[in-house]
mmCIF file of C-alpha atoms in Angstrom:
data_model
loop_
_atom_site.group_PDB
_atom_site.id
_atom_site.type_symbol
_atom_site.label_atom_id
_atom_site.label_comp_id
_atom_site.label_asym_id
_atom_site.label_seq_id
_atom_site.Cartn_x
_atom_site.Cartn_y
_atom_site.Cartn_z
ATOM 1 C CA MET A 162 -111.920 48.927 -54.233
ATOM 2 C CA LEU A 163 -109.044 47.101 -55.987
ATOM 3 C CA ALA A 164 -106.321 50.031 -54.765
ATOM 4 C CA LEU A 165 -108.065 49.564 -51.271
ATOM 5 C CA MET A 166 -107.108 45.691 -51.499
ATOM 6 C CA SER A 167 -103.864 46.455 -52.337
ATOM 7 C CA ASN A 168 -103.240 48.616 -49.410
ATOM 8 C CA LYS A 169 -104.199 46.192 -46.948
ATOM 9 C CA LYS A 170 -102.186 43.207 -48.752
ATOM 10 C CA LEU A 171 -99.268 45.724 -48.130
ATOM 11 C CA VAL A 172 -100.001 46.445 -44.465
ATOM 12 C CA PHE A 173 -100.537 42.700 -43.521
ATOM 13 C CA VAL A 174 -96.946 41.779 -45.563
ATOM 14 C CA THR A 175 -95.124 44.276 -43.713
ATOM 15 C CA ILE A 176 -97.206 43.200 -40.159
ATOM 16 C CA PHE A 177 -96.083 39.798 -41.120
ATOM 17 C CA LEU A 178 -92.158 40.600 -41.871
ATOM 18 C CA LEU A 179 -91.564 42.640 -38.563
ATOM 19 C CA CYS A 180 -93.010 39.870 -36.293
ATOM 20 C CA ALA A 181 -90.760 37.487 -37.974
ATOM 21 C CA GLY A 182 -87.896 39.775 -37.103
ATOM 22 C CA CYS A 183 -88.836 39.473 -33.289
ATOM 23 C CA ILE A 184 -89.211 35.646 -33.589
ATOM 24 C CA HIS A 185 -85.473 35.891 -35.178
ATOM 25 C CA GLU A 186 -83.728 37.697 -32.792
ATOM 26 C CA GLY A 187 -85.311 36.099 -29.549
ATOM 27 C CA THR A 188 -84.189 32.459 -30.575
ATOM 28 C CA SER A 189 -80.981 33.443 -32.440
ATOM 29 C CA PRO A 190 -77.672 32.332 -30.128
ATOM 30 C CA PRO A 191 -75.567 35.085 -28.659
ATOM 31 C CA SER A 192 -72.612 35.678 -30.434
ATOM 32 C CA PRO A 193 -69.274 34.454 -29.012
ATOM 33 C CA SER A 194 -66.871 36.726 -26.940
ATOM 34 C CA PRO A 195 -63.693 37.400 -28.507
ATOM 35 C CA ARG A 196 -61.004 34.780 -26.920
ATOM 36 C CA PRO A 197 -58.939 36.437 -24.313
ATOM 37 C CA SER A 198 -55.214 36.549 -24.951
ATOM 38 C CA LEU A 199 -52.637 34.870 -23.129
ATOM 39 C CA GLN A 200 -50.753 37.263 -20.830
ATOM 40 C CA THR A 201 -46.984 35.636 -20.817
ATOM 41 C CA LYS A 202 -45.890 38.013 -18.088
ATOM 42 C CA SER A 203 -48.700 38.346 -15.652
ATOM 43 C CA ASP A 204 -52.675 37.327 -15.185
ATOM 44 C CA ILE A 205 -54.619 40.329 -13.519
ATOM 45 C CA GLY A 206 -58.266 39.713 -12.527
ATOM 46 C CA SER A 207 -60.737 40.782 -10.419
ATOM 47 C CA THR A 208 -62.982 39.500 -7.712
ATOM 48 C CA LEU A 209 -65.971 41.088 -5.704
ATOM 49 C CA ILE A 210 -65.086 40.825 -1.711
ATOM 50 C CA SER A 211 -67.943 42.515 0.338
ATOM 51 C CA GLY A 212 -70.003 44.449 -2.244
ATOM 52 C CA GLN A 213 -66.519 46.022 -3.559
ATOM 53 C CA GLN A 214 -64.541 45.236 -6.478
ATOM 54 C CA VAL A 215 -60.930 44.130 -5.591
ATOM 55 C CA ARG A 216 -58.401 43.844 -8.406
ATOM 56 C CA VAL A 217 -56.256 40.554 -7.667
ATOM 57 C CA ASN A 218 -52.694 40.036 -9.091
ATOM 58 C CA THR A 219 -52.183 36.225 -9.904
ATOM 59 C CA GLN A 220 -48.458 36.714 -11.176
ATOM 60 C CA VAL A 221 -46.713 33.711 -10.931
ATOM 61 C CA ASN A 222 -43.016 34.645 -10.744
ATOM 62 C CA PRO A 223 -40.766 31.451 -11.847
ATOM 63 C CA VAL A 224 -37.968 30.248 -9.914
ATOM 64 C CA ARG A 225 -34.669 31.939 -10.888
ATOM 65 C CA LEU A 226 -31.999 29.184 -11.282
ATOM 66 C CA ILE A 227 -28.483 30.288 -10.024
ATOM 67 C CA PRO A 228 -25.147 28.385 -11.017
ATOM 68 C CA THR A 229 -23.514 28.700 -7.501
ATOM 69 C CA LYS A 230 -22.769 25.143 -6.847
ATOM 70 C CA ALA A 231 -20.285 24.772 -9.836
ATOM 71 C CA LEU A 232 -19.598 27.161 -12.596
ATOM 72 C CA SER A 233 -17.084 27.042 -15.968
ATOM 73 C CA PHE A 234 -16.736 29.858 -18.496
ATOM 74 C CA VAL A 235 -14.759 29.575 -21.823
ATOM 75 C CA ASP A 236 -14.841 32.966 -22.737
ATOM 76 C CA GLU A 237 -16.593 36.212 -21.828
ATOM 77 C CA LEU A 238 -19.828 35.247 -23.236
ATOM 78 C CA HIS A 239 -20.380 31.448 -22.918
ATOM 79 C CA GLY A 240 -20.612 29.667 -19.311
ATOM 80 C CA TYR A 241 -22.167 26.787 -17.819
ATOM 81 C CA GLY A 242 -22.938 25.931 -14.014
ATOM 82 C CA LEU A 243 -24.801 23.699 -11.954
ATOM 83 C CA ALA A 244 -27.804 24.815 -9.700
ATOM 84 C CA ALA A 245 -28.576 22.202 -6.812
ATOM 85 C CA SER A 246 -31.857 21.487 -4.985
ATOM 86 C CA ASN A 247 -31.588 18.152 -2.572
ATOM 87 C CA ASP A 248 -30.032 15.498 -4.456
ATOM 88 C CA GLU A 249 -30.882 16.980 -7.699
ATOM 89 C CA LEU A 250 -28.277 19.163 -10.424
ATOM 90 C CA THR A 251 -29.578 21.210 -12.588
ATOM 91 C CA PHE A 252 -27.002 22.159 -15.423
ATOM 92 C CA LEU A 253 -27.394 25.397 -16.993
ATOM 93 C CA GLN A 254 -26.220 27.979 -19.935
ATOM 94 C CA THR A 255 -25.603 31.232 -20.442
ATOM 95 C CA SER A 256 -24.641 33.062 -23.774
ATOM 96 C CA ASP A 257 -24.391 36.593 -22.167
ATOM 97 C CA GLY A 258 -21.942 36.577 -19.459
ATOM 98 C CA GLY A 259 -23.846 34.845 -16.864
ATOM 99 C CA VAL A 260 -26.774 37.656 -16.909
ATOM 100 C CA SER A 261 -29.677 34.958 -17.866
ATOM 101 C CA TRP A 262 -29.577 31.321 -17.427
ATOM 102 C CA GLN A 263 -31.314 28.505 -19.161
ATOM 103 C CA ALA A 264 -31.883 25.022 -17.982
ATOM 104 C CA LYS A 265 -30.033 22.078 -20.230
ATOM 105 C CA SER A 266 -30.809 18.996 -18.133
ATOM 106 C CA LYS A 267 -30.496 17.558 -15.124
ATOM 107 C CA VAL A 268 -28.423 15.087 -12.872
ATOM 108 C CA THR A 269 -30.023 13.013 -9.727
ATOM 109 C CA ASN A 270 -28.830 11.118 -7.245
ATOM 110 C CA GLN A 271 -25.481 13.047 -6.522
ATOM 111 C CA ILE A 272 -24.061 14.788 -3.680
ATOM 112 C CA GLY A 273 -21.166 17.157 -3.606
ATOM 113 C CA PRO A 274 -18.466 18.193 -4.043
ATOM 114 C CA THR A 275 -19.723 19.060 -7.484
ATOM 115 C CA LEU A 276 -17.471 20.386 -10.095
ATOM 116 C CA LEU A 277 -17.697 21.494 -13.841
ATOM 117 C CA SER A 278 -14.393 22.189 -16.466
ATOM 118 C CA PHE A 279 -15.412 23.127 -20.341
ATOM 119 C CA LEU A 280 -12.826 23.492 -23.316
ATOM 120 C CA ASP A 281 -15.667 24.924 -25.644
ATOM 121 C CA THR A 282 -18.840 25.433 -25.907
ATOM 122 C CA GLN A 283 -19.598 21.583 -26.743
ATOM 123 C CA ILE A 284 -17.310 19.705 -24.773
ATOM 124 C CA GLY A 285 -17.256 19.786 -20.794
ATOM 125 C CA TRP A 286 -16.472 17.283 -17.879
ATOM 126 C CA MET A 287 -18.745 17.300 -14.492
ATOM 127 C CA PHE A 288 -17.241 15.622 -11.281
ATOM 128 C CA THR A 289 -19.717 14.463 -8.890
ATOM 129 C CA GLY A 290 -20.369 12.115 -6.018
ATOM 130 C CA GLU A 291 -23.035 9.476 -5.881
ATOM 131 C CA THR A 292 -25.724 9.475 -3.177
ATOM 132 C CA GLY A 293 -26.078 5.728 -2.407
ATOM 133 C CA THR A 294 -22.332 4.553 -2.374
ATOM 134 C CA ARG A 295 -21.080 8.042 -2.195
ATOM 135 C CA LYS A 296 -18.293 7.074 -4.674
ATOM 136 C CA SER A 297 -17.064 9.803 -7.172
ATOM 137 C CA GLU A 298 -17.877 9.870 -10.590
ATOM 138 C CA LEU A 299 -16.798 11.450 -13.962
ATOM 139 C CA ARG A 300 -19.114 12.709 -16.771
ATOM 140 C CA LEU A 301 -18.547 13.918 -20.068
ATOM 141 C CA THR A 302 -20.824 15.680 -22.620
ATOM 142 C CA SER A 303 -19.804 16.496 -26.065
ATOM 143 C CA ASP A 304 -22.931 18.407 -26.880
ATOM 144 C CA GLU A 305 -23.149 21.227 -24.721
ATOM 145 C CA GLY A 306 -24.462 19.519 -21.702
ATOM 146 C CA GLN A 307 -27.595 18.133 -23.216
ATOM 147 C CA THR A 308 -26.290 14.586 -22.579
ATOM 148 C CA TRP A 309 -23.774 13.088 -20.101
ATOM 149 C CA GLU A 310 -21.691 10.157 -20.292
ATOM 150 C CA VAL A 311 -20.268 8.431 -16.995
ATOM 151 C CA ILE A 312 -16.836 7.655 -18.542
ATOM 152 C CA ALA A 313 -14.819 6.874 -14.858
ATOM 153 C CA GLN A 314 -15.938 5.917 -11.171
ATOM 154 C CA ASP A 315 -14.310 5.592 -7.717
ATOM 155 C CA LEU A 316 -11.210 7.905 -8.753
ATOM 156 C CA PRO A 317 -8.179 7.206 -6.607
ATOM 157 C CA GLY A 318 -6.586 9.839 -3.964
ATOM 158 C CA LEU A 319 -9.891 11.223 -2.442
ATOM 159 C CA GLU A 320 -9.690 9.504 1.080
ATOM 160 C CA GLY A 321 -9.133 12.356 3.716
ATOM 161 C CA SER A 322 -9.771 15.472 1.352
ATOM 162 C CA ARG A 323 -11.301 18.602 2.655
ATOM 163 C CA GLY A 324 -12.595 21.645 1.109
ATOM 164 C CA THR A 325 -13.623 21.722 -2.591
ATOM 165 C CA PRO A 326 -11.095 20.141 -4.815
ATOM 166 C CA TYR A 327 -9.477 21.900 -7.915
ATOM 167 C CA PHE A 328 -10.778 20.383 -10.904
ATOM 168 C CA ARG A 329 -9.822 21.467 -14.979
ATOM 169 C CA PHE A 330 -9.073 20.202 -17.953
ATOM 170 C CA PHE A 331 -6.263 21.824 -20.042
ATOM 171 C CA ASP A 332 -7.186 20.390 -23.394
ATOM 172 C CA ARG A 333 -8.968 17.015 -24.651
ATOM 173 C CA GLN A 334 -6.641 14.648 -22.881
ATOM 174 C CA LYS A 335 -5.050 16.203 -19.817
ATOM 175 C CA GLY A 336 -6.999 16.951 -16.703
ATOM 176 C CA LEU A 337 -6.486 17.663 -13.148
ATOM 177 C CA LEU A 338 -8.159 17.322 -9.759
ATOM 178 C CA ALA A 339 -5.835 18.896 -7.039
ATOM 179 C CA VAL A 340 -7.188 17.413 -3.345
ATOM 180 C CA ARG A 341 -6.255 18.887 -0.152
ATOM 181 C CA THR A 342 -5.876 16.964 2.827
ATOM 182 C CA ASP A 343 -4.542 18.362 6.494
ATOM 183 C CA LYS A 344 -1.030 17.911 5.333
ATOM 184 C CA ASP A 345 -0.154 18.009 1.991
ATOM 185 C CA LEU A 346 -1.909 17.935 -1.445
ATOM 186 C CA GLN A 347 -2.788 15.145 -3.713
ATOM 187 C CA LEU A 348 -2.446 15.754 -7.416
ATOM 188 C CA ILE A 349 -4.948 13.523 -9.428
ATOM 189 C CA ARG A 350 -4.017 13.703 -13.396
ATOM 190 C CA THR A 351 -5.437 11.969 -16.372
ATOM 191 C CA GLN A 352 -3.625 11.913 -20.182
ATOM 192 C CA ASP A 353 -6.617 10.115 -21.948
ATOM 193 C CA GLY A 354 -9.617 12.315 -21.443
ATOM 194 C CA GLY A 355 -10.453 11.278 -17.943
ATOM 195 C CA LEU A 356 -10.874 7.380 -18.943
ATOM 196 C CA THR A 357 -8.002 6.668 -15.930
ATOM 197 C CA TRP A 358 -6.340 8.826 -13.330
ATOM 198 C CA GLY A 359 -3.227 8.498 -11.761
ATOM 199 C CA LEU A 360 -1.710 9.855 -8.208
ATOM 200 C CA SER A 361 1.158 11.933 -7.823
ATOM 201 C CA ASN A 362 3.553 11.844 -4.553
ATOM 202 C CA ARG A 363 2.096 13.988 -1.581
ATOM 203 C CA ILE A 364 3.135 17.491 -2.061
ATOM 204 C CA PRO A 365 3.689 19.527 1.548
ATOM 205 C CA PHE A 366 2.395 22.864 1.554
ATOM 206 C CA PRO A 367 4.799 25.389 1.978
ATOM 207 C CA SER A 368 2.895 26.786 4.876
ATOM 208 C CA LYS A 369 0.909 25.095 7.347
ATOM 209 C CA GLU A 370 -1.556 27.860 7.254
ATOM 210 C CA ASP A 371 -4.711 27.947 5.654
ATOM 211 C CA GLY A 372 -3.802 29.403 1.459
ATOM 212 C CA VAL A 373 -5.464 29.386 -1.558
ATOM 213 C CA PHE A 374 -3.910 27.446 -5.202
ATOM 214 C CA THR A 375 -4.458 27.500 -8.538
ATOM 215 C CA PHE A 376 -3.198 25.642 -11.883
ATOM 216 C CA LEU A 377 -2.579 26.623 -15.400
ATOM 217 C CA SER A 378 -1.603 23.156 -16.553
ATOM 218 C CA SER A 379 -1.192 19.741 -14.702
ATOM 219 C CA THR A 380 2.034 20.346 -13.541
ATOM 220 C CA GLU A 381 2.025 24.418 -13.288
ATOM 221 C CA GLY A 382 0.523 26.313 -10.302
ATOM 222 C CA TRP A 383 0.787 29.006 -7.348
ATOM 223 C CA PHE A 384 0.330 29.022 -3.976
ATOM 224 C CA VAL A 385 -0.589 31.825 -1.439
ATOM 225 C CA GLY A 386 -0.116 31.676 2.415
ATOM 226 C CA PRO A 387 1.204 33.517 5.151
ATOM 227 C CA SER A 388 4.959 33.253 6.100
ATOM 228 C CA LYS A 389 5.381 30.728 8.746
ATOM 229 C CA LYS A 390 7.859 33.285 10.497
ATOM 230 C CA ASP A 391 5.633 36.745 10.173
ATOM 231 C CA LYS A 392 2.350 36.215 9.881
ATOM 232 C CA GLU A 393 2.012 39.566 8.606
ATOM 233 C CA THR A 394 3.911 38.767 5.377
ATOM 234 C CA MET A 395 2.335 36.821 2.388
ATOM 235 C CA LEU A 396 4.266 34.701 0.600
ATOM 236 C CA LEU A 397 3.362 33.488 -2.964
ATOM 237 C CA TYR A 398 4.736 30.205 -4.429
ATOM 238 C CA HIS A 399 5.111 28.622 -8.141
ATOM 239 C CA MET A 400 5.220 24.951 -9.101
ATOM 240 C CA THR A 401 6.336 24.048 -12.567
ATOM 241 C CA ASP A 402 7.167 20.894 -12.454
ATOM 242 C CA GLY A 403 4.381 19.093 -10.923
ATOM 243 C CA GLU A 404 6.636 18.281 -7.720
ATOM 244 C CA THR A 405 7.840 21.119 -5.710
ATOM 245 C CA TRP A 406 6.934 24.405 -4.641
ATOM 246 C CA GLU A 407 9.691 27.313 -5.130
ATOM 247 C CA GLU A 408 9.115 30.773 -3.386
ATOM 248 C CA ALA A 409 8.064 33.565 -6.092
ATOM 249 C CA GLY A 410 7.531 36.675 -4.034
ATOM 250 C CA LYS A 411 6.224 38.271 -0.807
ATOM 251 C CA TRP A 412 4.471 41.355 0.213
ATOM 252 C CA PRO A 413 3.032 42.708 3.563
ATOM 253 C CA SER A 414 -0.031 41.090 4.338
ATOM 254 C CA PRO A 415 -3.378 42.863 4.795
ATOM 255 C CA GLY A 416 -5.518 39.741 5.660
ATOM 256 C CA ALA A 417 -6.324 36.359 4.489
ATOM 257 C CA PRO A 418 -5.946 35.421 1.113
ATOM 258 C CA GLN A 419 -9.528 33.906 -0.283
ATOM 259 C CA ALA A 420 -9.535 32.868 -3.772
ATOM 260 C CA ILE A 421 -6.948 32.888 -6.526
ATOM 261 C CA SER A 422 -7.060 32.417 -10.244
ATOM 262 C CA PHE A 423 -4.524 32.770 -13.023
ATOM 263 C CA SER A 424 -5.877 33.061 -17.055
ATOM 264 C CA ASP A 425 -2.240 32.758 -18.208
ATOM 265 C CA ALA A 426 1.212 32.646 -17.368
ATOM 266 C CA GLN A 427 0.998 36.363 -16.481
ATOM 267 C CA ASN A 428 -2.319 37.359 -15.450
ATOM 268 C CA GLY A 429 -3.033 36.592 -11.986
ATOM 269 C CA PHE A 430 -6.053 37.568 -9.588
ATOM 270 C CA LEU A 431 -6.076 37.157 -5.666
ATOM 271 C CA LEU A 432 -8.902 37.982 -3.259
ATOM 272 C CA ILE A 433 -7.984 38.997 0.286
ATOM 273 C CA LYS A 434 -10.227 39.282 3.603
ATOM 274 C CA LYS A 435 -8.727 42.312 5.164
ATOM 275 C CA ASN A 436 -7.908 42.088 9.210
ATOM 276 C CA ASN A 437 -10.446 44.404 10.625
ATOM 277 C CA SER A 438 -9.591 44.453 14.490
ATOM 278 C CA GLY A 439 -12.198 46.599 16.225
ATOM 279 C CA VAL A 440 -14.213 47.288 13.269
ATOM 280 C CA GLN A 441 -17.492 45.787 12.503
ATOM 281 C CA GLY A 442 -18.320 44.212 9.232
ATOM 282 C CA GLN A 443 -15.689 42.550 6.916
ATOM 283 C CA SER A 444 -13.722 44.531 4.234
ATOM 284 C CA TRP A 445 -11.953 42.495 1.208
ATOM 285 C CA GLN A 446 -8.850 43.699 -1.080
ATOM 286 C CA TRP A 447 -8.403 42.804 -4.566
ATOM 287 C CA LEU A 448 -4.664 42.051 -5.934
ATOM 288 C CA GLN A 449 -3.635 41.774 -9.623
ATOM 289 C CA THR A 450 -0.490 40.656 -11.434
ATOM 290 C CA ARG A 451 0.435 40.881 -14.881
ATOM 291 C CA ASP A 452 4.268 39.576 -14.572
ATOM 292 C CA GLY A 453 3.709 36.627 -13.176
ATOM 293 C CA GLY A 454 3.038 37.365 -9.201
ATOM 294 C CA LYS A 455 6.723 39.561 -9.242
ATOM 295 C CA THR A 456 4.312 42.520 -8.475
ATOM 296 C CA TRP A 457 1.089 43.011 -7.411
ATOM 297 C CA SER A 458 -1.623 46.058 -7.610
ATOM 298 C CA GLN A 459 -3.967 46.590 -4.944
ATOM 299 C CA ASN A 460 -7.624 47.884 -5.204
ATOM 300 C CA GLU A 461 -10.368 47.779 -2.532
ATOM 301 C CA PHE A 462 -13.794 46.350 -3.179
ATOM 302 C CA PRO A 463 -16.993 47.979 -2.167
ATOM 303 C CA GLY A 464 -18.391 48.057 1.172
ATOM 304 C CA THR A 465 -21.519 46.120 0.173
ATOM 305 C CA PHE A 466 -19.673 43.481 -1.046
ATOM 306 C CA GLN A 467 -20.437 40.473 1.975
ATOM 307 C CA PRO A 468 -19.933 37.066 0.269
ATOM 308 C CA LEU A 469 -20.006 33.575 1.875
ATOM 309 C CA GLU A 470 -16.386 33.760 2.445
ATOM 310 C CA SER A 471 -16.038 29.641 3.228
ATOM 311 C CA LYS A 472 -17.438 29.213 -0.444
ATOM 312 C CA LEU A 473 -15.681 31.990 -2.512
ATOM 313 C CA GLN A 474 -14.477 30.475 -6.100
ATOM 314 C CA VAL A 475 -12.963 32.724 -8.807
ATOM 315 C CA SER A 476 -12.273 32.398 -12.101
ATOM 316 C CA PHE A 477 -10.830 33.909 -15.050
ATOM 317 C CA PRO A 478 -10.629 32.579 -18.797
ATOM 318 C CA THR A 479 -9.444 35.535 -20.169
ATOM 319 C CA SER A 480 -6.908 38.422 -18.518
ATOM 320 C CA THR A 481 -10.230 40.957 -18.442
ATOM 321 C CA SER A 482 -13.297 38.518 -18.088
ATOM 322 C CA GLY A 483 -13.502 37.248 -14.597
ATOM 323 C CA TRP A 484 -16.123 35.701 -12.017
ATOM 324 C CA LEU A 485 -16.303 35.372 -8.573
ATOM 325 C CA TRP A 486 -18.745 33.125 -6.810
ATOM 326 C CA ASP A 487 -20.211 31.712 -3.182
ATOM 327 C CA ALA A 488 -23.231 29.688 -2.519
ATOM 328 C CA ARG A 489 -25.162 32.045 -2.822
ATOM 329 C CA ASP A 490 -24.521 35.058 -5.593
ATOM 330 C CA LEU A 491 -22.512 35.386 -8.845
ATOM 331 C CA TRP A 492 -20.381 38.540 -9.651
ATOM 332 C CA GLY A 493 -18.787 39.259 -12.980
ATOM 333 C CA THR A 494 -16.220 42.024 -14.126
ATOM 334 C CA ALA A 495 -15.048 42.667 -17.395
ATOM 335 C CA ASP A 496 -11.932 45.133 -16.774
ATOM 336 C CA GLY A 497 -9.614 42.325 -14.654
ATOM 337 C CA GLY A 498 -11.548 42.834 -11.343
ATOM 338 C CA LEU A 499 -11.431 46.809 -10.941
ATOM 339 C CA ASN A 500 -15.023 46.995 -11.244
ATOM 340 C CA TRP A 501 -17.548 44.210 -10.131
ATOM 341 C CA HIS A 502 -21.322 43.624 -10.637
ATOM 342 C CA LEU A 503 -24.045 41.392 -9.177
ATOM 343 C CA LEU A 504 -25.202 39.235 -11.775
ATOM 344 C CA THR A 505 -28.021 37.577 -9.382
ATOM 345 C CA HIS A 506 -30.467 40.236 -8.352
#
């Protein structure tokens, strides 16, 4: 009889434990689901539309800023630029030759022209115009563009200017603004890092036809334009004293000069828009000199090269590395302009 009672007790305990487990399972909160991982490149979800499951791509492509407003490279890798949106400028920096750009700071209430000149990876100048008063303004940075200080305003000699001025600092003290008017060239120079500026005499252009010019110092520069007597001849002029142009070379003209740059006294680069009478589209030619302009080698640009010619600018900080840009695109070369690659895909 004792054994029978023990068996009944064992059965009762077993039933009690089973029931307790059922109650616990019904009242326990559900386990938290794993936290979804953050997708940095895209966010792919799904939704139900008319009873069918449709995948929805909610990826948001970030706006890629392109420095086509102004550009200044100090070597083959490090460069600085400005991108414009309405009256706001975004200052950009690259350390891979212009393939990618990072925003560093913003400048508001500015209008064109807007120009940059950097000496190295820390020190640079920004020339702008103020929106409200339309007065010129010069800013200086010593921390790679993170902060800017206004060091000069209302620069002289800018009245009646047309086109984009040439702007460059050649060392920590000497800088130049070369401003073109309808009749001549006005050189505005500084010798104290941009605090004060002085005017040169008005310098007549050697050709009344449109040409292009560049400077290697505050007194040495080059001008290329068609001959007054023969429009089929291109003339090169050299200035060494900051006052007068001297003829330095000539060659048969394939078209109109668009942009010019000298990396040093020997190595120069020139972009020509060729005359294509009766031919649709545009073609371009690249000229390079290694002897200061005495002789030039010629290379054709690919047919896919179609820039906004009215805004073309070119810069070569070295004899091999250079950049060419307009208000829309940026191209780079590592072999003196023999081959170019579009950086703004």
